[in-house]
Short mmCIF file of C-alpha atoms in Angstrom, two decimals:
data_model
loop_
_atom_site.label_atom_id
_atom_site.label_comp_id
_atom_site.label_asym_id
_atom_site.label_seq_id
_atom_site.Cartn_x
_atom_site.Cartn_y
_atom_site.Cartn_z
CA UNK A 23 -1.48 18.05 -11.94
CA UNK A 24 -4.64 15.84 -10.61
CA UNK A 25 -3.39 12.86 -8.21
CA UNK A 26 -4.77 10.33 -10.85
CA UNK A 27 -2.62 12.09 -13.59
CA UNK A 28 0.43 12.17 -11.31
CA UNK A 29 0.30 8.44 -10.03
CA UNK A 30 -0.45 7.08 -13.70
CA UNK A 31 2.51 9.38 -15.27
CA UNK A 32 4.71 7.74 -12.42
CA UNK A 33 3.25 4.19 -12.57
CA UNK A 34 3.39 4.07 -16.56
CA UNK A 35 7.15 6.07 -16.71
CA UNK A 36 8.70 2.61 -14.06
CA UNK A 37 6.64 -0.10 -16.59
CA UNK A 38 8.10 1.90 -19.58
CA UNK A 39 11.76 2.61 -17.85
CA UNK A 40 11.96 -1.53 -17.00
CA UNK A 41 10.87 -2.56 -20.61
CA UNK A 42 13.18 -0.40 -22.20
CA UNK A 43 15.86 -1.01 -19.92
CA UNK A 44 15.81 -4.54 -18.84
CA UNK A 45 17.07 -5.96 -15.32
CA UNK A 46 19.86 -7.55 -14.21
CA UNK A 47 19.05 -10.65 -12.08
CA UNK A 48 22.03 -10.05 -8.87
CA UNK A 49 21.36 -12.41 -5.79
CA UNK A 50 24.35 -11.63 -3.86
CA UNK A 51 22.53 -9.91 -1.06
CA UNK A 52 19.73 -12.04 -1.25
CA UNK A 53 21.17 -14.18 1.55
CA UNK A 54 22.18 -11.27 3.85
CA UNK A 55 21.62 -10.66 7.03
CA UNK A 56 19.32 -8.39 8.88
CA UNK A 57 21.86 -6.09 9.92
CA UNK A 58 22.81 -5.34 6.32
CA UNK A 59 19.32 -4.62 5.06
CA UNK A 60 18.62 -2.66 8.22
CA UNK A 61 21.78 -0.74 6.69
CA UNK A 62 20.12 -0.21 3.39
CA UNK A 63 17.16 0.89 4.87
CA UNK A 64 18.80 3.33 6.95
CA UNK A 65 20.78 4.70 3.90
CA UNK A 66 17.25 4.81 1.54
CA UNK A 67 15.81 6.38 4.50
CA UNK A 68 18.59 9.24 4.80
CA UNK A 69 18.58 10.05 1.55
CA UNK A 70 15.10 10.40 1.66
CA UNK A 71 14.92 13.00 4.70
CA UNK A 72 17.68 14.86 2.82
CA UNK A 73 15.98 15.02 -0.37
CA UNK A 74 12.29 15.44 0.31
CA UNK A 75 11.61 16.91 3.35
CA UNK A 76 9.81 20.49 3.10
CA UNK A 77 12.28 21.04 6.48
CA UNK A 78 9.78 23.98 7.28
CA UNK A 79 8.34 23.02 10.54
CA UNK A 80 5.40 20.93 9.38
CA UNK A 81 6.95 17.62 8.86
CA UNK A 82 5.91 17.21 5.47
CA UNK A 83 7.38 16.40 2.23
CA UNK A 84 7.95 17.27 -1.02
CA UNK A 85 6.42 15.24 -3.77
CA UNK A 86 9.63 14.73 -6.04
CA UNK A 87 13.20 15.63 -6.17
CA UNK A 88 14.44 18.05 -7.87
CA UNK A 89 11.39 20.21 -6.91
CA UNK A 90 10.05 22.08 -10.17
CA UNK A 91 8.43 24.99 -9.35
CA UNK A 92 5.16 23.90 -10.08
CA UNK A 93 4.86 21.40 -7.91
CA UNK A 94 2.50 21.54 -5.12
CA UNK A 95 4.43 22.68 -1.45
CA UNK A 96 3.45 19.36 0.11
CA UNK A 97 2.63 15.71 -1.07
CA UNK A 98 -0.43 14.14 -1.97
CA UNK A 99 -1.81 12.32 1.18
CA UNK A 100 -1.31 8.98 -0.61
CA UNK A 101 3.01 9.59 -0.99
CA UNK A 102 3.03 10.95 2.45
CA UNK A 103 0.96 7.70 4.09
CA UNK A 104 3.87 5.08 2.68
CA UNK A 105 6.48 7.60 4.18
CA UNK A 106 4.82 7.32 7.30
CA UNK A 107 4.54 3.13 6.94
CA UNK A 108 8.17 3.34 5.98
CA UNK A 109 9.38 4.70 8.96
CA UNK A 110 6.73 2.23 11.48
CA UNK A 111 8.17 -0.68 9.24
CA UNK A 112 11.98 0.89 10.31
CA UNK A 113 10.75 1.13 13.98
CA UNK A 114 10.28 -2.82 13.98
CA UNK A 115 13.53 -3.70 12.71
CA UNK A 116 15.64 -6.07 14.53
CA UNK A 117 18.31 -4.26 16.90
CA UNK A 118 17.99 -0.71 15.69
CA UNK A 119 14.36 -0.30 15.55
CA UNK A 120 14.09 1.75 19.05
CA UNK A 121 16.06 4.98 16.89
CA UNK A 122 12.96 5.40 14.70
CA UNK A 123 10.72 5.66 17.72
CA UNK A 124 10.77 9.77 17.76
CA UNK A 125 10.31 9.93 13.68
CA UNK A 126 7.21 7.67 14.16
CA UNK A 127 5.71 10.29 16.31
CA UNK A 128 6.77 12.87 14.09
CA UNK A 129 4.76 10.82 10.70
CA UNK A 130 2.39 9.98 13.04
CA UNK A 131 1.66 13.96 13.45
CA UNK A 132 2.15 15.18 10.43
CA UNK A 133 -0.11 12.49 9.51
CA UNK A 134 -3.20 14.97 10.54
CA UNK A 135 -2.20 17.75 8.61
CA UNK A 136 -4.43 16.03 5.98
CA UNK A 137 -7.61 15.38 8.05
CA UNK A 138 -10.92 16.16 7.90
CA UNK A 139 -13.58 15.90 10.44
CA UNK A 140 -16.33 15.53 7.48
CA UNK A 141 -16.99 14.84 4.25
CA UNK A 142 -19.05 14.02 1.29
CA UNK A 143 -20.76 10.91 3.13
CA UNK A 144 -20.60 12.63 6.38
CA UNK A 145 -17.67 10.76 8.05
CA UNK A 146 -14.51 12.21 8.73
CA UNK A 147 -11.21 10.73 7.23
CA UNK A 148 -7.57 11.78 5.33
CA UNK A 149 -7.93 14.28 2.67
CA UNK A 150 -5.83 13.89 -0.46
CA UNK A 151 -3.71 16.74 0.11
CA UNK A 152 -3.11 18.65 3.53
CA UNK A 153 -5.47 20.93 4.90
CA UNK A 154 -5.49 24.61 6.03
CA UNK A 155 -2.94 26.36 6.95
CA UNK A 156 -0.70 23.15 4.83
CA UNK A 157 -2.49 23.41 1.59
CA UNK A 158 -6.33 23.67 0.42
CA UNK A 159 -7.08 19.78 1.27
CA UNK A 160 -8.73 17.93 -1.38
CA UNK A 161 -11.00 14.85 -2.41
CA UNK A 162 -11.07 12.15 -0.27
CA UNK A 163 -9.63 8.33 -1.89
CA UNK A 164 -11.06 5.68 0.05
CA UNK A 165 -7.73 3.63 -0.63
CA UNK A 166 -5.47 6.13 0.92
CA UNK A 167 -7.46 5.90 4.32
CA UNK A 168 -7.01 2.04 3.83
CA UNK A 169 -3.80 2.56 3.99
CA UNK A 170 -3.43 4.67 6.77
CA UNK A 171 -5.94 2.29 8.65
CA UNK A 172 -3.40 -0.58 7.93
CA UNK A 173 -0.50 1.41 9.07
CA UNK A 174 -2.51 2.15 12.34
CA UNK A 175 -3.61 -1.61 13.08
CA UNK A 176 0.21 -2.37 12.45
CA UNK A 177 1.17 0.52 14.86
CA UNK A 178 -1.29 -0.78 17.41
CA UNK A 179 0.27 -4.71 16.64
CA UNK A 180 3.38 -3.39 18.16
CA UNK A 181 2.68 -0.78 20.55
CA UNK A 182 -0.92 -1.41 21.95
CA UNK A 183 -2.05 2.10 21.67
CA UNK A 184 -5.74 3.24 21.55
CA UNK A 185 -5.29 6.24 19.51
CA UNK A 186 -4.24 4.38 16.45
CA UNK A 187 -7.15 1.46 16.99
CA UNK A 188 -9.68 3.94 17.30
CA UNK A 189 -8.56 5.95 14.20
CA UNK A 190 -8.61 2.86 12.32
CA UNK A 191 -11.95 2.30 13.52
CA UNK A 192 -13.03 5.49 12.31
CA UNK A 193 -11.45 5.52 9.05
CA UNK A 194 -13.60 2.14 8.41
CA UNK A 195 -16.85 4.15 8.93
CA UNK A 196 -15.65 6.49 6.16
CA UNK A 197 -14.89 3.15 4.41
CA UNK A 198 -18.36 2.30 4.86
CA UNK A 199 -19.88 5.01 3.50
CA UNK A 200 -18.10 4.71 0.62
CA UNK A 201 -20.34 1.44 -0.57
CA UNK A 202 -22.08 1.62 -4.02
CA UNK A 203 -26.05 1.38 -2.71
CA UNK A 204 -27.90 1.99 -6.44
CA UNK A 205 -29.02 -1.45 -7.43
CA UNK A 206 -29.35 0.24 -10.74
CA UNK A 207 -25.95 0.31 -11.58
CA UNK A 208 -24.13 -2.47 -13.27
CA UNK A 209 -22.64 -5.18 -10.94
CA UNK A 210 -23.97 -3.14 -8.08
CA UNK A 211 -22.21 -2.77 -4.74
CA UNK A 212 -18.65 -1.89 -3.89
CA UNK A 213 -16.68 0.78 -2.82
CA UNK A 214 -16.33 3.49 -4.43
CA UNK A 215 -12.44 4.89 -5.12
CA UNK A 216 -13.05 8.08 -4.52
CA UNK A 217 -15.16 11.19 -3.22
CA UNK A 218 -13.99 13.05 -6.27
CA UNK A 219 -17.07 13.75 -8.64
CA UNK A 220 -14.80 12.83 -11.60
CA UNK A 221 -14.43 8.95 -10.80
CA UNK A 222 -17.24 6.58 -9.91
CA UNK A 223 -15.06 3.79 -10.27
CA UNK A 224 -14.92 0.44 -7.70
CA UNK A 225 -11.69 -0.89 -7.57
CA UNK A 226 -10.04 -4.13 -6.25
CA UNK A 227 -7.67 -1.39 -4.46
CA UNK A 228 -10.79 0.22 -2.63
CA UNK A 229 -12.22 -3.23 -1.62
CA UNK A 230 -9.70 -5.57 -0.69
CA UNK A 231 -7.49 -3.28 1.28
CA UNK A 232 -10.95 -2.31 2.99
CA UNK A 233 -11.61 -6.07 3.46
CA UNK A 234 -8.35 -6.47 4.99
CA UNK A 235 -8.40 -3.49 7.59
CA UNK A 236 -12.13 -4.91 8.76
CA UNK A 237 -10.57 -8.73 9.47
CA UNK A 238 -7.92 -6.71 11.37
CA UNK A 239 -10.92 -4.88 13.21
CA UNK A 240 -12.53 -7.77 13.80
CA UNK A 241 -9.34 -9.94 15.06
CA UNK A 242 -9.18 -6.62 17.36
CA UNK A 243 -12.40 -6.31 18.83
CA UNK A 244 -14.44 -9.44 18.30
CA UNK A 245 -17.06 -6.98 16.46
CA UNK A 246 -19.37 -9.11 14.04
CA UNK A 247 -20.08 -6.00 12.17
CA UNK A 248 -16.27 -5.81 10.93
CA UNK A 249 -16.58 -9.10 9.99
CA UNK A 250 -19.60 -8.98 7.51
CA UNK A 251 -18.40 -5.63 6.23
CA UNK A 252 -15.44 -7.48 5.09
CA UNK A 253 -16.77 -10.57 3.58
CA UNK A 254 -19.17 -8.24 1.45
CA UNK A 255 -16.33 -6.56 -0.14
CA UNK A 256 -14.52 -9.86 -0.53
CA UNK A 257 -17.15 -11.53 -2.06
CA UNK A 258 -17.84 -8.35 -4.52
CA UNK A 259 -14.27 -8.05 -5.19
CA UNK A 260 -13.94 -11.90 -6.51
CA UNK A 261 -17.14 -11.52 -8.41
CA UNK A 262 -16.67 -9.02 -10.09
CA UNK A 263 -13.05 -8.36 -10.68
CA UNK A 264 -11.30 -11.93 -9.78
CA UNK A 265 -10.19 -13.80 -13.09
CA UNK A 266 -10.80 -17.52 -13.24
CA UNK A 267 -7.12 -17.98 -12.57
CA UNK A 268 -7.18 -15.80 -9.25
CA UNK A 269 -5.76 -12.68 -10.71
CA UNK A 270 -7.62 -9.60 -10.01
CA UNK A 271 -8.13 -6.87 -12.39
CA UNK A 272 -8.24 -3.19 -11.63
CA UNK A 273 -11.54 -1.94 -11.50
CA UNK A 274 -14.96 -1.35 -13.03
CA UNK A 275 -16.98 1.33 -14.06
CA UNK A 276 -20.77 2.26 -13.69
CA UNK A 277 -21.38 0.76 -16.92
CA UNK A 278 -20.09 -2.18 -16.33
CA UNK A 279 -16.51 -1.86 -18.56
CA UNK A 280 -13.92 -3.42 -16.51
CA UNK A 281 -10.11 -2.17 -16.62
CA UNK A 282 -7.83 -5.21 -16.86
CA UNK A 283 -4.61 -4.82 -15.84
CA UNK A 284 -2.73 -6.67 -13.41
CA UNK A 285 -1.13 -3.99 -10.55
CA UNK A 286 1.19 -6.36 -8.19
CA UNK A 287 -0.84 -4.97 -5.09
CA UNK A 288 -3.89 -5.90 -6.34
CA UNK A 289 -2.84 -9.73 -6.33
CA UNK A 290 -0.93 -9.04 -2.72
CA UNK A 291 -4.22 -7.81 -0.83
CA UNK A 292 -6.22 -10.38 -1.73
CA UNK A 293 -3.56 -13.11 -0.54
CA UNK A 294 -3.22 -10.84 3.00
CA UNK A 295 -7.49 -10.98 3.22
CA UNK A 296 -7.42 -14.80 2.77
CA UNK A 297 -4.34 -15.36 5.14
CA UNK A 298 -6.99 -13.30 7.81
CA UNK A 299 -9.97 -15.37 6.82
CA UNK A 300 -8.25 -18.34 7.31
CA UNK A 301 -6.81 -17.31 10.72
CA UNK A 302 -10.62 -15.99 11.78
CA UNK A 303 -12.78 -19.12 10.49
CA UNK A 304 -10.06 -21.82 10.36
CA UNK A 305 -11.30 -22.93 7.13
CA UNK A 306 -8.55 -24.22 5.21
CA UNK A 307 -9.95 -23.17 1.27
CA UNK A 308 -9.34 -19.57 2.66
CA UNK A 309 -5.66 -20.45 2.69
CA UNK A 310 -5.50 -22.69 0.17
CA UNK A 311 -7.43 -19.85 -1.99
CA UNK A 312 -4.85 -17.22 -0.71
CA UNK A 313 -1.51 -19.58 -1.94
CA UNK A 314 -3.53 -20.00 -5.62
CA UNK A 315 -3.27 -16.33 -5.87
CA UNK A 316 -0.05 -16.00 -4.77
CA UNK A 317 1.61 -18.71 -6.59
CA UNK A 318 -0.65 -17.36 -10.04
CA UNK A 319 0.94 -13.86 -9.58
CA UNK A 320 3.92 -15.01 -9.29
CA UNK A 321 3.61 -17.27 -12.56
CA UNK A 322 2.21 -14.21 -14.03
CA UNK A 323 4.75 -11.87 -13.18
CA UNK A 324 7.73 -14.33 -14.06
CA UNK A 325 11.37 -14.11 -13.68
CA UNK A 326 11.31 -9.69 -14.52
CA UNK A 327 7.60 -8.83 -14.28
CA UNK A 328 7.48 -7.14 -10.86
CA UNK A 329 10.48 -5.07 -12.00
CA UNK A 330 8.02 -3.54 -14.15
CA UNK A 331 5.22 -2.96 -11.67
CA UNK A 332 5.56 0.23 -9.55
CA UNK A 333 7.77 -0.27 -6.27
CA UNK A 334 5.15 1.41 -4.15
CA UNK A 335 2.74 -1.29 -5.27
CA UNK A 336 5.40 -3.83 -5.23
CA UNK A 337 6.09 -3.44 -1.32
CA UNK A 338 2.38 -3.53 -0.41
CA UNK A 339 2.66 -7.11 -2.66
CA UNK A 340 5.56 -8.43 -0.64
CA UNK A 341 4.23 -7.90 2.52
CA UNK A 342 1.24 -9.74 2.33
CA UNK A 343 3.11 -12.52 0.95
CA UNK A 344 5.27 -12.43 3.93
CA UNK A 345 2.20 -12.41 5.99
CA UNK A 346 1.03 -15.72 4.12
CA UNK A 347 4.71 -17.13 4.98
CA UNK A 348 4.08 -16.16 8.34
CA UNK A 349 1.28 -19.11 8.59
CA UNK A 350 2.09 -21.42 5.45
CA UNK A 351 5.82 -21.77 6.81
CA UNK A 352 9.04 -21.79 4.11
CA UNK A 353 10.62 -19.09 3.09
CA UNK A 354 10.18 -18.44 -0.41
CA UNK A 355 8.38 -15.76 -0.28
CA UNK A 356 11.27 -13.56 1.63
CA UNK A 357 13.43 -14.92 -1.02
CA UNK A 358 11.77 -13.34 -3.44
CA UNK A 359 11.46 -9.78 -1.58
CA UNK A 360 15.34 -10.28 -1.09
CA UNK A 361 16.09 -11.01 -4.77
CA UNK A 362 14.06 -8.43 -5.85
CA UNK A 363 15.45 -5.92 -3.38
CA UNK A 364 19.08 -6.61 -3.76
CA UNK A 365 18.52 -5.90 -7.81
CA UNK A 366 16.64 -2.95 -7.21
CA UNK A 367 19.79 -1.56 -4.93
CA UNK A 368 21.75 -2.90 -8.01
CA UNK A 369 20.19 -1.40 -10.49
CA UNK A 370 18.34 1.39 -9.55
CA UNK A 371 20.11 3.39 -7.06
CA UNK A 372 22.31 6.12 -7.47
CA UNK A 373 25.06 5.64 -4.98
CA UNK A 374 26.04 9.21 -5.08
CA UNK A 375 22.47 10.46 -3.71
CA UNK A 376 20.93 7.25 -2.46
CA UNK A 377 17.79 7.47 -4.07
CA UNK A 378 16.28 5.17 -6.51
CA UNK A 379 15.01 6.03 -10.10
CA UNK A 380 12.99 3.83 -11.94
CA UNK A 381 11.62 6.16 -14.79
CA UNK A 382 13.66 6.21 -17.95
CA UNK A 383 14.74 9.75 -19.07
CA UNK A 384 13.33 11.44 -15.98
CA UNK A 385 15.52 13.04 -13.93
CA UNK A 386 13.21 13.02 -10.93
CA UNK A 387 12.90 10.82 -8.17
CA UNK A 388 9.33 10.22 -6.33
CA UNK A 389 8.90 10.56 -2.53
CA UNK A 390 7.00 7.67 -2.99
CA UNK A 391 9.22 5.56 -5.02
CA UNK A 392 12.08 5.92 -2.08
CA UNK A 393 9.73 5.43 0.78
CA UNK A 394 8.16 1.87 -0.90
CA UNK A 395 12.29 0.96 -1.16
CA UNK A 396 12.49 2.05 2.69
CA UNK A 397 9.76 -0.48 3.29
CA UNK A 398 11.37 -3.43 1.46
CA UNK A 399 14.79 -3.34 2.94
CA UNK A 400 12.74 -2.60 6.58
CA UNK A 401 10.95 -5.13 6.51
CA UNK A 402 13.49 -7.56 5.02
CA UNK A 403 15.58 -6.58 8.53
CA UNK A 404 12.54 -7.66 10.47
CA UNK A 405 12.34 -10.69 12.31
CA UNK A 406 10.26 -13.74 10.63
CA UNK A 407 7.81 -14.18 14.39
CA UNK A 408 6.72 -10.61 13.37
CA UNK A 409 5.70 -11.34 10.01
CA UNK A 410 2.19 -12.01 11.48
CA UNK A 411 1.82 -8.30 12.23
CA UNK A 412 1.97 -7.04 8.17
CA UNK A 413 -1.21 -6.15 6.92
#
């Protein structure tokens, strides 16, 4: 099964298993304190090292639980990147963030088992699936190096090493290379998804994410270049793909045919690259712009919506609306991670086995699913002064 197959199967099944099923609104941990999410986390997390990892040496995982045996040995890259941001958001937990320290460096290893010192552009970067002697590699997604380039400017915002600044610095180069230069195509410019010959596709999840990991750059090394890079896929982005209300649809094709739906991380990025401009230029419309979003997707999304939306997209959502919080002040943005979280543990876990299943009628549980639900109860354990550090 193709990565795009597999992560529209799993995206589709959690819209279709929350429409059929409905939600239960429960608030009664939505007022807890750290130490109990930091307990939830720490239970997701279990159950997700005794579930899904291949326990073979390489510290990678398996894809889904119960294995079939057609599944691939290892994970796509883009499953095994929010494992790896699941366990740096458990290392800056409040009190009991130190015992993730040696896991970190065990993600942050396996991490190159999907690297690639070239590729189609010329510029080296994560492959979608691990490499030789792992697996056979694959296509390169310009939004699953975004990722990992977020993770590392995060890593770096609490442990000041070089290794993960400079590998965010090269992952930008790849992202880069990735910009749409044929003024012949329709709405020309943009970043492409993907290396793969099958999509030429520019996304709002290839641009913004890219926009945000160049602000971080830039905050990082006072380098103009980071800076321009960024507001050109910012300024594509909202031209092209931003609805008049400040939503942001998916993405749009050579041809011009734009795909409209509204994925929660698509709204979230956008309010994280805003928060950044804001911070950089001190212009206040960048922040004004980024709580117009924010407040619109949540409108949008109403009371149930984001129970419908994917959890892996729905922690990426959060966190840049904690990183909003983090300058705009309140706190009704954590409120709404903890409400959301607490009916998620309601309603979607399986106490026996810990894991969380969100498709209706499938027995199996995605790597990816548990490690976005590892990131929400993390970072809900997290103190609000760090909140600055997200994305």
């Amino acid at each position: 099964m193709t990565r795009r197959r597999r992560w529209f199967r799993t995206a589709t099944a959690t819209i279709l298993s929350a429409t059929l099923l409905g939600w239960v609104g429960c608030d009664s941990a939505a007022a807890a304190g750290g130490s109990s999410w930091a307990q939830r986390a720490a239970q997701t997390d279990a159950a997700l090292q005794s579930h899904f990892a291949a326990a073979d040496g390489s510290g990678l995982y398996r894809e889904q639980y119960p294995v079939e045996a057609t599944d691939n040995t290892y994970s796509y890259e883009w499953p095994f990147s929010q494992e790896h941001v699941a366990t740096l958001d458990l290392t800056a937990m409040a009190g009991n963030g130190d015992a993730y320290r040696s896991a970190l460096a065990d993600r942050d290893a396996a991490q190159m088992h999907y690297w690639e010192d070239t590729s189609k552009t010329g510029q080296a970067g994560f492959a979608s699936g691990a490499v030789p002697p792992y697996a056979g590699g694959g296509d390169l997604f310009y939004d699953d190096n975004e990722w990992v380039g977020l993770q590392d400017v995060q890593h770096y915002a609490f442990f000041h090493d070089t290794a993960s600044l400079q590998q965010a610095r090269t992952i930008f180069a790849l992202v880069e290379s990735g910009w749409d230069t044929d003024s012949s195509h329709a709405d020309p410019g943009g970043v492409f998804w993907t290396q793969a010959p099958w999509s030429s596709d520019r996304n709002t999840v290839s641009n913004m994410p890219g926009a945000e990991l160049g602000l971080r750059l830039y905050q990082l090394t006072g380098n103009d270049e980071y800076l321009q890079w960024a507001l050109r896929m910012y300024h594509w982005t909202n031209t092209y793909l931003q609805r008049p209300d400040g939503l942001y649809w998916d993405h749009i094709n050579l041809q011009g045919d734009v795909e409209k739906t509204i994925w929660s991380y698509n709204q979230g990025v956008p309010v994280g690259v805003n928060v950044l401009l804001f911070q950089i230029t001190h212009e206040h419309s960048y922040l004004a712009e980024a709580q117009r979003i924010a407040q619109a997707s949540l409108a949008f999304y109403g009371a149930s919506g984001l129970d419908k939306q994917p959890p892996y997209f729905n922690s990426i959502y959060f966190k840049n609306l904690l990183l909003l919080q983090s300058v705009a002040g309140g706190n009704t943005y954590r409120q709404q991670l903890a409400n959301y979280a607490d009916r998620m543990w309601t309603t979607r876990r399986d106490a026996a086995t810990g894991l969380f299943h969100f498709a209706a009628g499938d027995p199996h549980v995605q790597m990816i699913e548990q490690a976005a639900m590892t990131q929400v109860f993390a970072v809900l354990a997290w103190r609000p002064t760090d909140y600055h550090r997200l994305y």
